Amino acid sequence: MRAYNFSAGPATLPEEVLKEVQAEMLDYKGTGMSLMEMSHRGPEYSALHAETIANIKQLLKIPEGYSVLFMTGGASSQFAIIPMNLLGEGQTADYTDSGAWASKAIKEAKMLGNINVVADCGKEIPTRVPTMEELNLTDGAAYLHITSNETISGAQWKTFPDCKAPLIADMSSDILSRPLDVSKFDLIYAGAQKNLGPAGITLVIIKDELAERCPESVPTMMRYKTFIKSNSLYNTIPTFPVYVLCLVTRWLLAKGGLEGMAKQNDDKAAKLYAAIDESGFYTGTAVKENRSSMNITFRIANHDLESKFIAEASEKNLKGLKGHRDVGGIRASIYNAFPVEGVDALVSFMKEFEANNG
Amino acid sequence: MRAYNFSAGPATLPEEVLKEVQAEMLDYKGTGMSLMEMSHRGPEYSALHAETIANIKQLLKIPEGYSVLFMTGGASSQFAIIPMNLLGEGQTADYTDSGAWASKAIKEAKMLGNINVVADCGKEIPTRVPTMEELNLTDGAAYLHITSNETISGAQWKTFPDCKAPLIADMSSDILSRPLDVSKFDLIYAGAQKNLGPAGITLVIIKDELAERCPESVPTMMRYKTFIKSNSLYNTIPTFPVYVLCLVTRWLLAKGGLEGMAKQNDDKAAKLYAAIDESGFYTGTAVKENRSSMNITFRIANHDLESKFIAEASEKNLKGLKGHRDVGGIRASIYNAFPVEGVDALVSFMKEFEANNG
């Protein structure tokens, strides 16, 4: 029996996708090889590569003038690659601090250039993201960086700031979960292991003209220009993660694209937040207007009951509900591929646990 | 039917490994999840991670004082990361140029510091690697960099240079193919997609004290120290490639470790080189004393026959024999996992093709 896997990432994948990967493991489409064993410059992988990019462009309605790139090293590498490419000497980059991930991006960028933290609510409880009014933007900033969804705190930007500077977003934990006006952004990046596929690929969507800023001193593999020019094939790309990502994008298109996905995600999240709000036993961690539709974080007033909750849930096949080690509590990560039946099962368990312990 | 896959990388994997991955795809050891869907900090992945490192240490008899790291970005990223970490201002690093890959390492390093090319035979035909006597080493060099096997030219170092400077080797295409005295080296690195597993992980074996050189200005994800200190778990690691690598290391241990593998590799290569030498029709690309046991490169005097050879071989299920696009010719890559039956099939085909076209 498949588990209901609430893990924050690496996270659950669509069962249909795993079954297809399984079926093709020793023989990809009659070639007598696994996709993993094939040249990244051969016809089979090339077709998958092109289709994955086309599907992402279609899903996000990406306008002309942007490239879809596959890099490695996760969001943590992007935290350095962004200022290396885009923050010139003497310039200032604006960052919002909305929690643990934004804070890591800021810490790394500060090693490499001049940073202005334009709003800081990263340590507030209840958790939230900054309001537009709070942003103390720098005139002529190199860019403004935000973290669209804080996986640990469960706070999510619902609308995005207007600013003159290029807008950059770490969307690792909510990419492809809802429609997006990509034209508002100059750079979007996301580690794959939440909504996209297995760990090992970083999706980057970049306005081509932004990449032109990069100084020639930046190493080849750390330059966006290298990936734009080579179609992400400068060196051997992690083919297997892209293959799985391709199957995930097909699955998304078949499910009605991002409109369909957003509706399903909102419905799933609403069920859990309703269960929290109706209880008087559970307390949501984030302010209501910033509640994440991906990571539902909550507490029980008596914190000792939380580990009991997590252990008993696990016995009922509800796995991975422990909050991040830095903050504790309970976290239900319900990315695109998380089934609604698992949400219903958690809601039932929450009511039962409250009845027995409330 | 499985193909005989002579691809230079990504390359063929052991069929037993693929079957195990297939069997566990939807349910890793009764957890109800794929290994891909699990937290990189959970017990299942943690056990695999530790076992993979232990198996690599056992296979290579790695002495105390070294760490085994898993990074991303392939050898091409290491080309920059090495000088970023290890080449101080005012210092010189020595590089040998033995072909296309050494040459790429040199080009990248020159962007970042002062480089002395201590021997250059990278463009010679027949292809070879430098002799010890040729090396014009720099006194007090930061390190000496070599490329242990040139995948494109088919030339391989059979013994390694003695030098006072720390010795660094790109072993992407022959790592774990033969026993090695790791104590001669201060840093060994290898992209996974030839002898180790699927593309997406870079194996690094580093003497811990060497990593201490790194300036604090180097970004976190580009510092060896970060990976040593975090046991390669600073951020989300590509768990699936490590999982496959773990299975490959188990397979190697079961096959008699690197002694067993070297014997099998030498036997496979000897069969192909004998077929070349006995023919008078095929000509080996590399000088005999540097012939690679991994990438057997050869030509047919009438170059027009080469594409016919490759096409007819493909019809007989002998796939991926086309030489690299930069040099042409024929290349049979026969890494650890390539079966001896495939070598025998190629030898038969070579004789048949010569009889029909010689």
XYZ file of C-alpha atoms in Angstrom:
716
model
C 0.000 0.000 0.000
C 1.292 3.473 -0.891
C 1.830 5.751 2.115
C 0.292 9.211 2.441
C 3.600 11.033 2.342
C 3.454 14.569 3.794
C 7.230 15.013 3.460
C 8.362 18.595 2.761
C 10.819 17.457 0.124
C 11.913 15.242 -1.467
C 8.184 14.715 -1.685
C 5.502 12.478 -3.068
C 5.326 12.003 -6.838
C 2.298 11.096 -8.954
C 1.792 7.343 -8.818
C 1.157 7.275 -12.583
C 4.583 8.839 -13.157
C 6.364 6.307 -10.953
C 4.599 3.458 -12.740
C 5.742 4.734 -16.119
C 9.326 5.135 -14.884
C 9.151 1.617 -13.493
C 7.812 0.126 -16.730
C 10.551 1.796 -18.794
C 13.420 1.090 -16.391
C 15.210 -1.576 -18.444
C 13.945 -0.657 -21.872
C 13.015 2.897 -22.762
C 10.621 2.737 -25.716
C 12.142 -0.331 -27.329
C 15.751 0.895 -27.284
C 16.966 -1.902 -25.013
C 18.349 0.661 -22.578
C 17.190 2.639 -19.585
C 16.809 6.358 -20.231
C 19.543 6.740 -17.578
C 21.997 4.842 -19.778
C 21.587 6.993 -22.866
C 23.650 9.848 -24.183
C 22.314 13.271 -23.241
C 22.919 14.206 -26.894
C 21.023 11.264 -28.393
C 17.578 11.489 -29.997
C 15.594 10.001 -27.099
C 16.873 12.307 -24.392
C 16.896 15.297 -26.746
C 13.196 14.806 -27.418
C 12.422 14.607 -23.696
C 14.533 17.685 -22.994
C 12.745 19.749 -25.632
C 9.332 18.540 -24.546
C 10.001 19.351 -20.894
C 10.919 22.930 -21.759
C 7.915 23.253 -24.080
C 5.568 21.884 -21.417
C 6.872 24.283 -18.772
C 6.492 27.195 -21.196
C 2.935 26.091 -21.915
C 1.986 25.525 -18.273
C 3.315 28.911 -17.134
C 2.459 30.767 -20.364
C 6.038 32.039 -20.416
C 6.362 35.070 -22.720
C 8.986 35.519 -25.432
C 12.419 36.617 -24.277
C 12.706 34.115 -21.431
C 14.706 30.889 -21.267
C 13.908 27.759 -19.291
C 17.116 26.306 -17.849
C 18.061 23.173 -15.939
C 20.897 23.704 -13.496
C 22.178 21.741 -10.487
C 23.042 22.471 -6.869
C 19.542 23.383 -5.715
C 18.274 26.719 -4.496
C 21.267 26.906 -2.143
C 23.589 27.243 -5.138
C 21.325 29.864 -6.698
C 21.711 31.926 -3.513
C 25.313 32.520 -4.657
C 24.881 32.326 -8.424
C 22.335 35.168 -8.440
C 24.632 37.822 -6.931
C 27.630 36.420 -8.847
C 25.755 37.006 -12.106
C 23.587 39.993 -11.333
C 24.984 42.152 -8.542
C 27.599 44.495 -9.957
C 30.270 46.189 -7.884
C 28.934 49.261 -6.138
C 25.337 48.119 -6.636
C 22.858 47.131 -3.948
C 20.415 44.227 -4.118
C 17.147 44.247 -2.164
C 16.015 41.160 -0.250
C 12.878 40.486 1.781
C 13.282 38.297 4.858
C 10.179 36.142 5.244
C 11.667 33.141 7.033
C 14.371 30.497 7.026
C 14.831 30.225 3.273
C 14.834 33.944 2.548
C 17.269 34.320 5.399
C 19.650 31.771 3.853
C 19.503 33.601 0.529
C 20.379 36.848 2.321
C 23.240 35.329 4.300
C 24.853 33.966 1.140
C 24.342 37.158 -0.872
C 25.944 39.236 1.895
C 29.177 37.297 1.329
C 29.197 38.505 -2.255
C 27.915 42.067 -2.333
C 25.958 44.886 -0.831
C 22.527 43.794 0.383
C 19.589 45.790 1.718
C 17.013 43.810 3.680
C 13.954 45.812 2.680
C 11.559 44.102 5.099
C 12.145 41.610 7.863
C 9.380 39.531 9.391
C 11.343 36.301 9.186
C 11.235 35.524 12.878
C 7.690 36.698 13.692
C 5.111 34.311 15.149
C 2.499 33.944 13.732
C 4.524 33.636 10.546
C 3.855 35.846 7.536
C 5.428 37.525 4.510
C 5.955 41.290 4.209
C 3.204 43.614 3.001
C 3.800 45.879 -0.003
C 3.749 48.919 2.305
C 6.605 47.604 4.432
C 9.095 47.306 1.595
C 11.825 49.882 2.025
C 13.088 49.573 -1.558
C 16.473 50.896 -2.709
C 16.477 53.342 -5.610
C 18.296 51.710 -8.504
C 18.596 48.321 -6.807
C 20.189 45.573 -8.900
C 17.149 43.413 -8.144
C 14.563 42.545 -5.512
C 14.616 38.980 -4.169
C 11.660 37.261 -2.542
C 10.870 33.710 -1.420
C 7.398 32.947 -2.742
C 6.626 30.229 -0.195
C 8.427 29.556 3.066
C 8.408 25.765 3.386
C 9.285 25.808 7.081
C 7.003 28.563 8.352
C 4.083 27.847 6.023
C 3.743 31.458 4.841
C 3.207 32.275 1.161
C 3.079 35.404 -0.973
C -0.426 35.562 -2.486
C 0.281 38.604 -4.678
C 3.697 39.825 -5.720
C 5.316 43.221 -5.186
C 5.434 45.874 -7.881
C 8.925 47.260 -8.188
C 11.162 48.953 -10.727
C 14.075 46.611 -10.083
C 14.065 43.149 -11.671
C 12.030 40.822 -9.477
C 13.638 37.488 -8.535
C 11.797 34.706 -6.731
C 12.815 31.475 -5.087
C 9.752 29.349 -5.907
C 11.217 26.031 -4.790
C 8.169 25.008 -2.820
C 5.291 26.370 -4.885
C 6.429 26.413 -8.515
C 3.746 25.073 -10.884
C 1.188 24.999 -8.072
C -0.835 27.971 -9.388
C -1.043 30.207 -12.459
C 1.610 32.904 -12.506
C 2.206 36.106 -14.438
C 5.794 35.336 -15.390
C 6.174 38.742 -17.039
C 6.302 40.317 -13.551
C 9.512 38.387 -12.860
C 12.979 38.525 -14.336
C 14.219 35.341 -12.701
C 12.404 32.436 -11.067
C 14.195 29.414 -9.671
C 13.175 26.223 -7.936
C 14.748 23.033 -6.696
C 12.877 20.104 -8.225
C 12.185 17.981 -5.188
C 8.845 19.425 -4.114
C 6.538 20.074 -7.057
C 8.685 19.085 -10.028
C 10.359 15.707 -9.626
C 13.279 14.073 -7.852
C 16.092 16.066 -6.254
C 18.948 16.841 -8.634
C 17.659 19.484 -11.006
C 17.099 23.201 -10.439
C 14.589 24.859 -12.720
C 15.499 28.419 -13.730
C 13.282 30.722 -15.768
C 15.215 33.824 -16.741
C 14.670 36.877 -18.884
C 17.480 36.575 -21.412
C 18.519 40.204 -21.254
C 19.076 39.959 -17.493
C 21.715 37.263 -18.021
C 23.769 39.705 -20.116
C 24.841 41.486 -16.949
C 27.166 38.688 -15.891
C 30.862 39.606 -15.591
C 33.264 37.508 -17.673
C 35.125 36.465 -14.502
C 32.287 34.189 -13.364
C 33.115 30.492 -13.946
C 31.451 28.875 -16.953
C 29.198 26.503 -15.018
C 28.009 29.317 -12.735
C 26.931 31.646 -15.542
C 23.292 31.778 -16.669
C 24.591 32.729 -20.118
C 26.308 29.345 -20.463
C 23.030 27.543 -19.866
C 21.042 29.832 -22.160
C 23.538 29.469 -24.992
C 23.881 25.685 -24.668
C 20.211 24.951 -23.955
C 21.401 23.589 -20.575
C 23.601 21.060 -22.383
C 27.059 22.556 -21.867
C 28.004 19.398 -19.994
C 26.237 16.147 -19.115
C 22.867 17.068 -17.653
C 21.266 14.878 -14.962
C 19.054 13.136 -17.509
C 16.984 11.033 -15.141
C 15.603 13.937 -13.067
C 14.660 15.766 -16.279
C 12.943 12.622 -17.578
C 10.823 12.393 -14.420
C 10.122 16.129 -14.613
C 8.933 15.634 -18.184
C 6.468 12.985 -17.057
C 5.293 15.274 -14.242
C 4.644 18.119 -16.703
C 2.631 15.740 -18.898
C 0.642 14.740 -15.822
C 0.015 18.415 -14.992
C -1.201 19.169 -18.508
C -3.534 16.170 -18.378
C -4.890 17.405 -15.027
C -5.977 20.741 -16.479
C -2.732 22.658 -16.179
C -2.067 25.174 -13.448
C -5.673 26.378 -13.226
C -6.786 22.835 -12.476
C -3.899 22.313 -10.113
C -4.510 25.570 -8.217
C -8.153 24.677 -7.665
C -7.221 21.261 -6.329
C -4.449 22.723 -4.153
C -6.755 25.391 -2.729
C -9.407 22.789 -1.976
C -6.922 20.522 -0.239
C -5.474 23.368 1.835
C -8.941 24.724 2.708
C -9.955 21.360 4.168
C -6.953 21.320 6.486
C -7.213 24.965 7.512
C -10.934 24.454 8.226
C -10.088 21.471 10.410
C -7.593 23.654 12.300
C -9.921 26.650 12.687
C -12.948 24.617 13.713
C -11.037 22.732 16.374
C -9.995 25.089 19.153
C -7.316 22.428 19.712
C -4.991 23.112 16.779
C -3.540 26.540 15.974
C -2.324 27.545 12.518
C 1.223 28.917 12.466
C 0.808 31.513 9.708
C -1.437 34.582 9.561
C -4.588 33.775 7.594
C -3.856 36.003 4.618
C -0.464 34.360 4.043
C -1.392 30.759 4.712
C 0.502 28.482 2.364
C -1.439 26.126 0.138
C 1.613 23.856 0.045
C 2.876 23.548 3.636
C 0.155 23.567 6.284
C 1.868 24.271 9.603
C 0.109 24.058 12.962
C 0.663 23.501 16.645
C -1.109 21.874 19.580
C -1.118 24.135 22.655
C 0.309 21.318 24.737
C 3.480 20.773 22.686
C 4.035 17.365 24.303
C 1.034 16.076 22.390
C 2.663 16.931 19.059
C 5.068 14.015 19.045
C 2.196 11.727 20.055
C 0.150 13.136 17.156
C 2.990 12.510 14.709
C 3.624 8.974 15.981
C -0.034 7.937 15.916
C -0.537 9.475 12.497
C 2.413 7.487 11.204
C 0.770 4.277 12.441
C -2.257 5.206 10.335
C -0.069 5.546 7.225
C 0.088 9.371 7.447
C 3.856 9.872 7.126
C 6.260 12.782 7.411
C 4.102 15.158 9.506
C 6.886 16.314 11.818
C 7.595 20.042 11.598
C 11.068 21.188 10.581
C 13.660 20.512 13.293
C 14.323 24.246 13.688
C 10.732 25.146 14.614
C 8.969 21.988 15.770
C 5.200 21.584 15.520
C 3.303 19.750 12.807
C 3.595 20.294 9.069
C 1.517 18.731 6.322
C 3.179 19.321 2.956
C 0.575 18.802 0.264
C 2.244 19.579 -3.054
C 0.594 19.035 -6.429
C 1.044 15.273 -6.366
C -0.326 14.776 -2.859
C -3.719 13.036 -3.204
C -6.915 14.545 -1.816
C -7.696 11.200 -0.155
C -4.636 11.703 2.035
C -5.919 15.124 3.092
C -9.275 13.612 3.995
C -7.517 10.898 5.985
C -5.527 13.514 7.893
C -8.650 15.573 8.642
C -10.338 12.462 10.065
C -7.293 11.649 12.124
C -7.101 15.226 13.468
C -10.704 15.018 14.703
C -10.124 11.626 16.265
C -6.903 12.748 17.955
C -8.604 15.833 19.342
C -11.494 13.746 20.680
C -9.051 11.457 22.476
C -6.689 14.153 23.745
C -8.542 17.479 23.714
C 16.268 -7.533 -25.509
C 18.880 -5.339 -23.826
C 21.178 -3.502 -26.223
C 24.959 -3.673 -26.088
C 25.429 -0.032 -25.191
C 28.911 1.324 -25.948
C 27.894 4.884 -25.045
C 30.691 7.009 -23.545
C 28.403 8.381 -20.862
C 25.740 8.330 -19.607
C 26.602 4.667 -19.997
C 25.334 1.174 -19.439
C 24.467 0.137 -15.881
C 24.469 -3.366 -14.398
C 21.209 -5.090 -15.313
C 20.893 -6.405 -11.743
C 20.994 -2.830 -10.442
C 18.318 -1.644 -12.839
C 16.092 -4.564 -11.880
C 16.401 -3.723 -8.196
C 15.615 -0.052 -8.856
C 12.617 -1.160 -10.904
C 11.312 -3.502 -8.208
C 11.583 -0.812 -5.517
C 10.187 2.049 -7.609
C 6.804 2.405 -5.893
C 7.661 0.886 -2.544
C 11.166 1.069 -1.130
C 11.516 -1.738 1.393
C 7.918 -1.716 2.591
C 7.727 2.029 3.252
C 4.997 2.643 0.683
C 7.189 5.252 -1.032
C 9.818 5.436 -3.708
C 13.299 6.230 -2.415
C 12.977 9.377 -4.569
C 10.052 10.571 -2.465
C 11.782 10.337 0.887
C 13.482 12.962 2.988
C 17.225 13.069 2.545
C 17.399 13.239 6.359
C 15.182 10.205 7.006
C 16.443 6.801 8.155
C 16.188 5.022 4.786
C 18.198 7.510 2.762
C 20.633 8.106 5.643
C 21.455 4.391 5.711
C 22.045 4.330 1.944
C 24.196 7.471 2.133
C 26.402 6.023 4.867
C 26.678 2.667 3.126
C 27.668 4.261 -0.189
C 30.511 6.152 1.462
C 31.620 3.058 3.385
C 31.561 0.940 0.232
C 33.633 3.465 -1.710
C 36.146 3.640 1.153
C 36.342 -0.149 1.182
C 36.651 -0.514 -2.595
C 39.429 2.071 -2.874
C 41.019 1.306 0.524
C 40.875 5.018 1.270
C 43.237 5.911 4.133
C 42.343 7.967 7.211
C 42.235 11.719 6.727
C 40.197 11.676 3.519
C 36.512 12.452 3.009
C 34.184 11.025 0.375
C 31.858 13.754 -0.878
C 28.881 13.934 -3.216
C 28.645 17.189 -5.118
C 26.771 18.273 -8.252
C 27.587 20.001 -11.527
C 29.880 17.309 -12.920
C 33.581 17.528 -13.647
C 32.957 20.798 -15.501
C 32.018 22.478 -12.223
C 35.056 20.983 -10.502
C 37.222 22.663 -13.153
C 36.306 25.959 -11.445
C 35.785 24.760 -7.880
C 39.332 23.392 -7.648
C 41.132 26.703 -8.291
C 38.478 28.612 -6.314
C 39.284 26.464 -3.279
C 42.936 25.636 -3.743
C 44.766 28.190 -5.852
C 45.788 31.115 -3.665
C 46.638 34.552 -4.987
C 50.182 34.708 -6.282
C 50.390 30.908 -6.512
C 50.740 28.800 -9.643
C 48.955 25.540 -10.362
C 50.431 22.905 -12.684
C 48.262 21.178 -15.283
C 49.053 18.448 -17.806
C 47.302 18.653 -21.158
C 46.503 15.140 -22.358
C 43.443 15.845 -24.476
C 40.018 17.422 -24.623
C 39.089 17.040 -20.963
C 42.438 18.165 -19.550
C 42.248 21.076 -21.922
C 38.826 22.117 -20.614
C 40.118 21.971 -17.045
C 43.025 24.221 -18.052
C 40.837 26.726 -19.877
C 38.573 27.139 -16.866
C 41.428 27.370 -14.360
C 43.105 30.090 -16.442
C 40.069 32.299 -15.841
C 40.691 32.032 -12.115
C 44.425 32.056 -11.522
C 47.958 31.495 -12.688
C 48.369 28.196 -14.544
C 51.473 26.423 -15.844
C 50.855 23.755 -18.472
C 53.681 21.415 -17.509
C 53.314 19.105 -20.510
C 51.166 19.302 -23.601
C 50.469 16.358 -25.840
C 46.763 17.032 -25.991
C 46.568 17.353 -29.747
C 49.047 14.640 -30.775
C 47.970 11.729 -32.971
C 48.414 8.929 -32.013
C 46.971 10.091 -28.723
C 48.860 9.650 -25.453
C 49.434 11.096 -22.003
C 52.659 12.806 -20.907
C 55.634 10.831 -19.622
C 57.084 11.578 -16.195
C 60.217 12.995 -17.844
C 58.263 15.566 -19.813
C 56.691 17.249 -16.792
C 58.122 20.717 -16.362
C 56.890 21.097 -12.776
C 56.717 24.436 -10.962
C 58.576 24.722 -7.660
C 56.020 25.286 -4.925
C 53.035 24.740 -7.200
C 49.638 24.875 -5.482
C 48.870 21.485 -7.018
C 49.370 19.310 -10.101
C 46.238 18.409 -12.078
C 45.968 15.410 -14.380
C 43.131 13.685 -16.255
C 43.532 9.974 -15.562
C 41.653 8.826 -18.668
C 40.803 10.861 -21.737
C 37.362 9.629 -22.763
C 37.555 11.160 -26.232
C 41.104 10.225 -27.246
C 41.192 6.848 -25.491
C 44.502 7.546 -23.691
C 44.969 6.622 -20.032
C 47.616 7.159 -17.363
C 48.836 3.705 -16.314
C 51.089 4.975 -13.506
C 50.842 8.345 -11.823
C 53.434 11.092 -11.477
C 55.462 11.590 -8.339
C 55.425 15.223 -7.316
C 55.824 17.368 -4.242
C 52.689 19.370 -4.943
C 49.296 17.881 -4.062
C 48.180 15.628 -6.912
C 44.656 16.160 -8.252
C 43.024 13.866 -10.781
C 39.880 14.010 -12.866
C 38.943 10.320 -12.887
C 35.499 10.743 -14.398
C 35.937 7.957 -16.905
C 37.978 5.378 -15.014
C 37.113 5.749 -11.324
C 36.548 2.349 -9.636
C 37.799 0.518 -12.723
C 41.091 -0.589 -11.144
C 42.838 -0.601 -7.746
C 44.338 2.747 -6.836
C 46.807 4.018 -4.260
C 44.652 6.888 -3.024
C 47.424 8.087 -0.713
C 49.294 9.411 -3.786
C 46.424 11.845 -4.410
C 45.087 14.799 -2.490
C 41.921 15.161 -4.530
C 40.126 12.819 -6.922
C 36.865 13.715 -8.628
C 34.540 12.006 -11.063
C 31.187 12.611 -12.675
C 28.980 9.604 -11.984
C 27.680 8.825 -15.438
C 30.370 6.420 -16.636
C 31.426 3.968 -13.948
C 29.339 5.039 -10.972
C 25.680 5.508 -11.796
C 23.336 7.977 -13.454
C 24.348 11.558 -14.251
C 23.683 13.977 -11.420
C 26.293 13.241 -8.762
C 29.987 14.117 -8.694
C 32.127 11.932 -6.481
C 34.941 13.790 -4.702
C 37.610 12.137 -2.560
C 39.631 14.778 -0.764
C 42.343 14.912 1.841
C 40.694 16.911 4.594
C 43.679 19.142 5.280
C 43.746 20.285 1.642
C 40.227 21.700 2.003
C 41.418 24.014 4.769
C 43.094 26.222 2.168
C 39.804 27.599 0.911
C 39.324 31.372 1.285
C 36.219 32.444 3.216
C 35.015 34.417 0.200
C 34.116 31.264 -1.742
C 30.332 30.663 -1.780
C 29.059 28.001 0.621
C 27.959 25.492 -2.030
C 31.299 25.782 -3.855
C 33.474 25.053 -0.824
C 34.772 21.538 -0.172
C 34.717 22.389 3.538
C 30.932 22.756 3.451
C 30.555 19.242 2.088
C 33.083 17.747 4.499
C 31.463 19.375 7.514
C 27.893 18.473 6.514
C 28.683 14.976 5.197
C 27.429 16.257 1.803
C 24.037 17.074 3.367
C 24.212 20.858 3.602
C 21.217 21.013 1.289
C 18.994 18.460 -0.415
C 21.266 15.944 -2.103
C 20.200 14.231 -5.357
C 19.072 11.135 -3.489
C 18.202 8.962 -6.477
C 21.666 9.067 -8.117
C 23.270 8.204 -4.754
C 20.827 5.315 -4.322
C 21.815 3.887 -7.719
C 25.487 4.479 -6.903
C 24.997 2.532 -3.670
C 23.609 -0.418 -5.608
C 26.530 -0.181 -8.060
C 29.052 -0.286 -5.202
C 27.318 -3.380 -3.786
C 27.533 -4.957 -7.216
C 31.260 -4.135 -7.406
C 31.931 -5.660 -4.004
C 30.053 -8.809 -4.996
C 32.120 -9.007 -8.198
C 35.401 -9.141 -6.289
C 36.013 -5.438 -5.773
C 38.442 -3.451 -7.883
C 40.913 -6.313 -8.340
C 38.167 -8.403 -9.893
C 36.923 -5.478 -11.919
C 40.399 -4.565 -13.210
C 40.976 -8.112 -14.388
C 37.658 -8.164 -16.215
C 38.274 -4.699 -17.692
C 41.763 -5.642 -18.867
C 40.448 -8.838 -20.445
C 37.672 -6.981 -22.242
C 40.030 -4.299 -23.518
C 42.675 -6.859 -24.561
C 40.153 -8.640 -26.768
C 39.309 -5.447 -28.625
C 42.905 -4.249 -28.960
C 43.891 -7.714 -30.232
C 41.118 -7.528 -32.820
C 42.460 -4.140 -33.900
C 46.129 -5.180 -34.012
C 45.507 -8.464 -35.780
C 43.420 -6.846 -38.467
C 45.575 -4.571 -40.586
C 42.232 -2.882 -41.303
C 41.603 -1.078 -38.019
C 44.121 1.278 -36.403
C 44.128 2.093 -32.698
C 44.087 5.813 -31.912
C 46.278 5.781 -28.790
C 49.906 4.721 -28.363
C 50.044 1.180 -27.013
C 51.448 2.027 -23.586
C 48.614 4.497 -22.908
C 45.720 2.560 -24.365
C 42.627 3.079 -22.275
C 40.881 0.053 -20.825
C 37.653 2.081 -20.769
C 37.390 3.817 -24.153
C 38.751 1.816 -27.084
C 39.203 4.271 -29.946
C 40.084 3.223 -33.472
C 39.873 4.232 -37.107
C 39.403 2.626 -40.496
C 41.894 3.963 -43.040
C 39.049 4.701 -45.427
C 37.113 7.043 -43.142
C 34.001 6.698 -45.280
C 33.673 3.134 -44.054
C 33.426 4.290 -40.455
C 29.860 5.509 -40.686
C 28.940 2.283 -42.492
C 30.593 0.327 -39.661
C 28.662 2.266 -37.037
C 25.343 1.882 -38.857
C 25.723 -1.848 -39.487
C 26.875 -2.433 -35.908
C 23.781 -0.658 -34.669
C 21.594 -3.016 -36.703
C 23.277 -5.882 -34.873
C 22.363 -4.342 -31.490
C 25.859 -2.854 -30.950
C 24.897 0.716 -30.044
C 26.738 3.968 -29.440
C 29.972 3.225 -31.314
C 30.320 6.596 -32.974
C 33.466 8.479 -31.964
C 33.117 11.870 -30.307
C 31.874 14.539 -32.712
C 35.127 16.507 -32.290
C 37.406 13.698 -33.501
C 35.296 11.207 -35.456
C 36.290 7.560 -35.774
C 34.940 4.669 -33.741
C 34.831 4.409 -29.969
C 33.803 1.444 -27.866
C 33.296 2.533 -24.270
C 33.418 -0.555 -22.089
C 33.088 0.602 -18.510
C 32.746 -1.741 -15.530
C 29.127 -2.586 -16.258
C 29.627 -3.362 -19.937
C 29.216 -7.141 -20.372
C 31.968 -9.313 -21.836
C 29.388 -10.852 -24.197
C 29.029 -7.444 -25.830
C 32.776 -7.259 -26.374
C 32.734 -10.698 -27.984
C 29.864 -9.621 -30.199
C 31.795 -6.541 -31.302
C 34.940 -8.576 -32.041
C 32.889 -10.918 -34.250
C 31.305 -7.989 -36.010
C 34.698 -6.342 -36.592
C 35.989 -9.497 -38.288
C 32.846 -9.808 -40.395
C 32.938 -6.158 -41.406
C 36.603 -6.398 -42.363
C 35.919 -9.533 -44.436
C 33.144 -7.727 -46.303
C 34.913 -4.384 -46.720
C 38.647 -4.971 -46.263
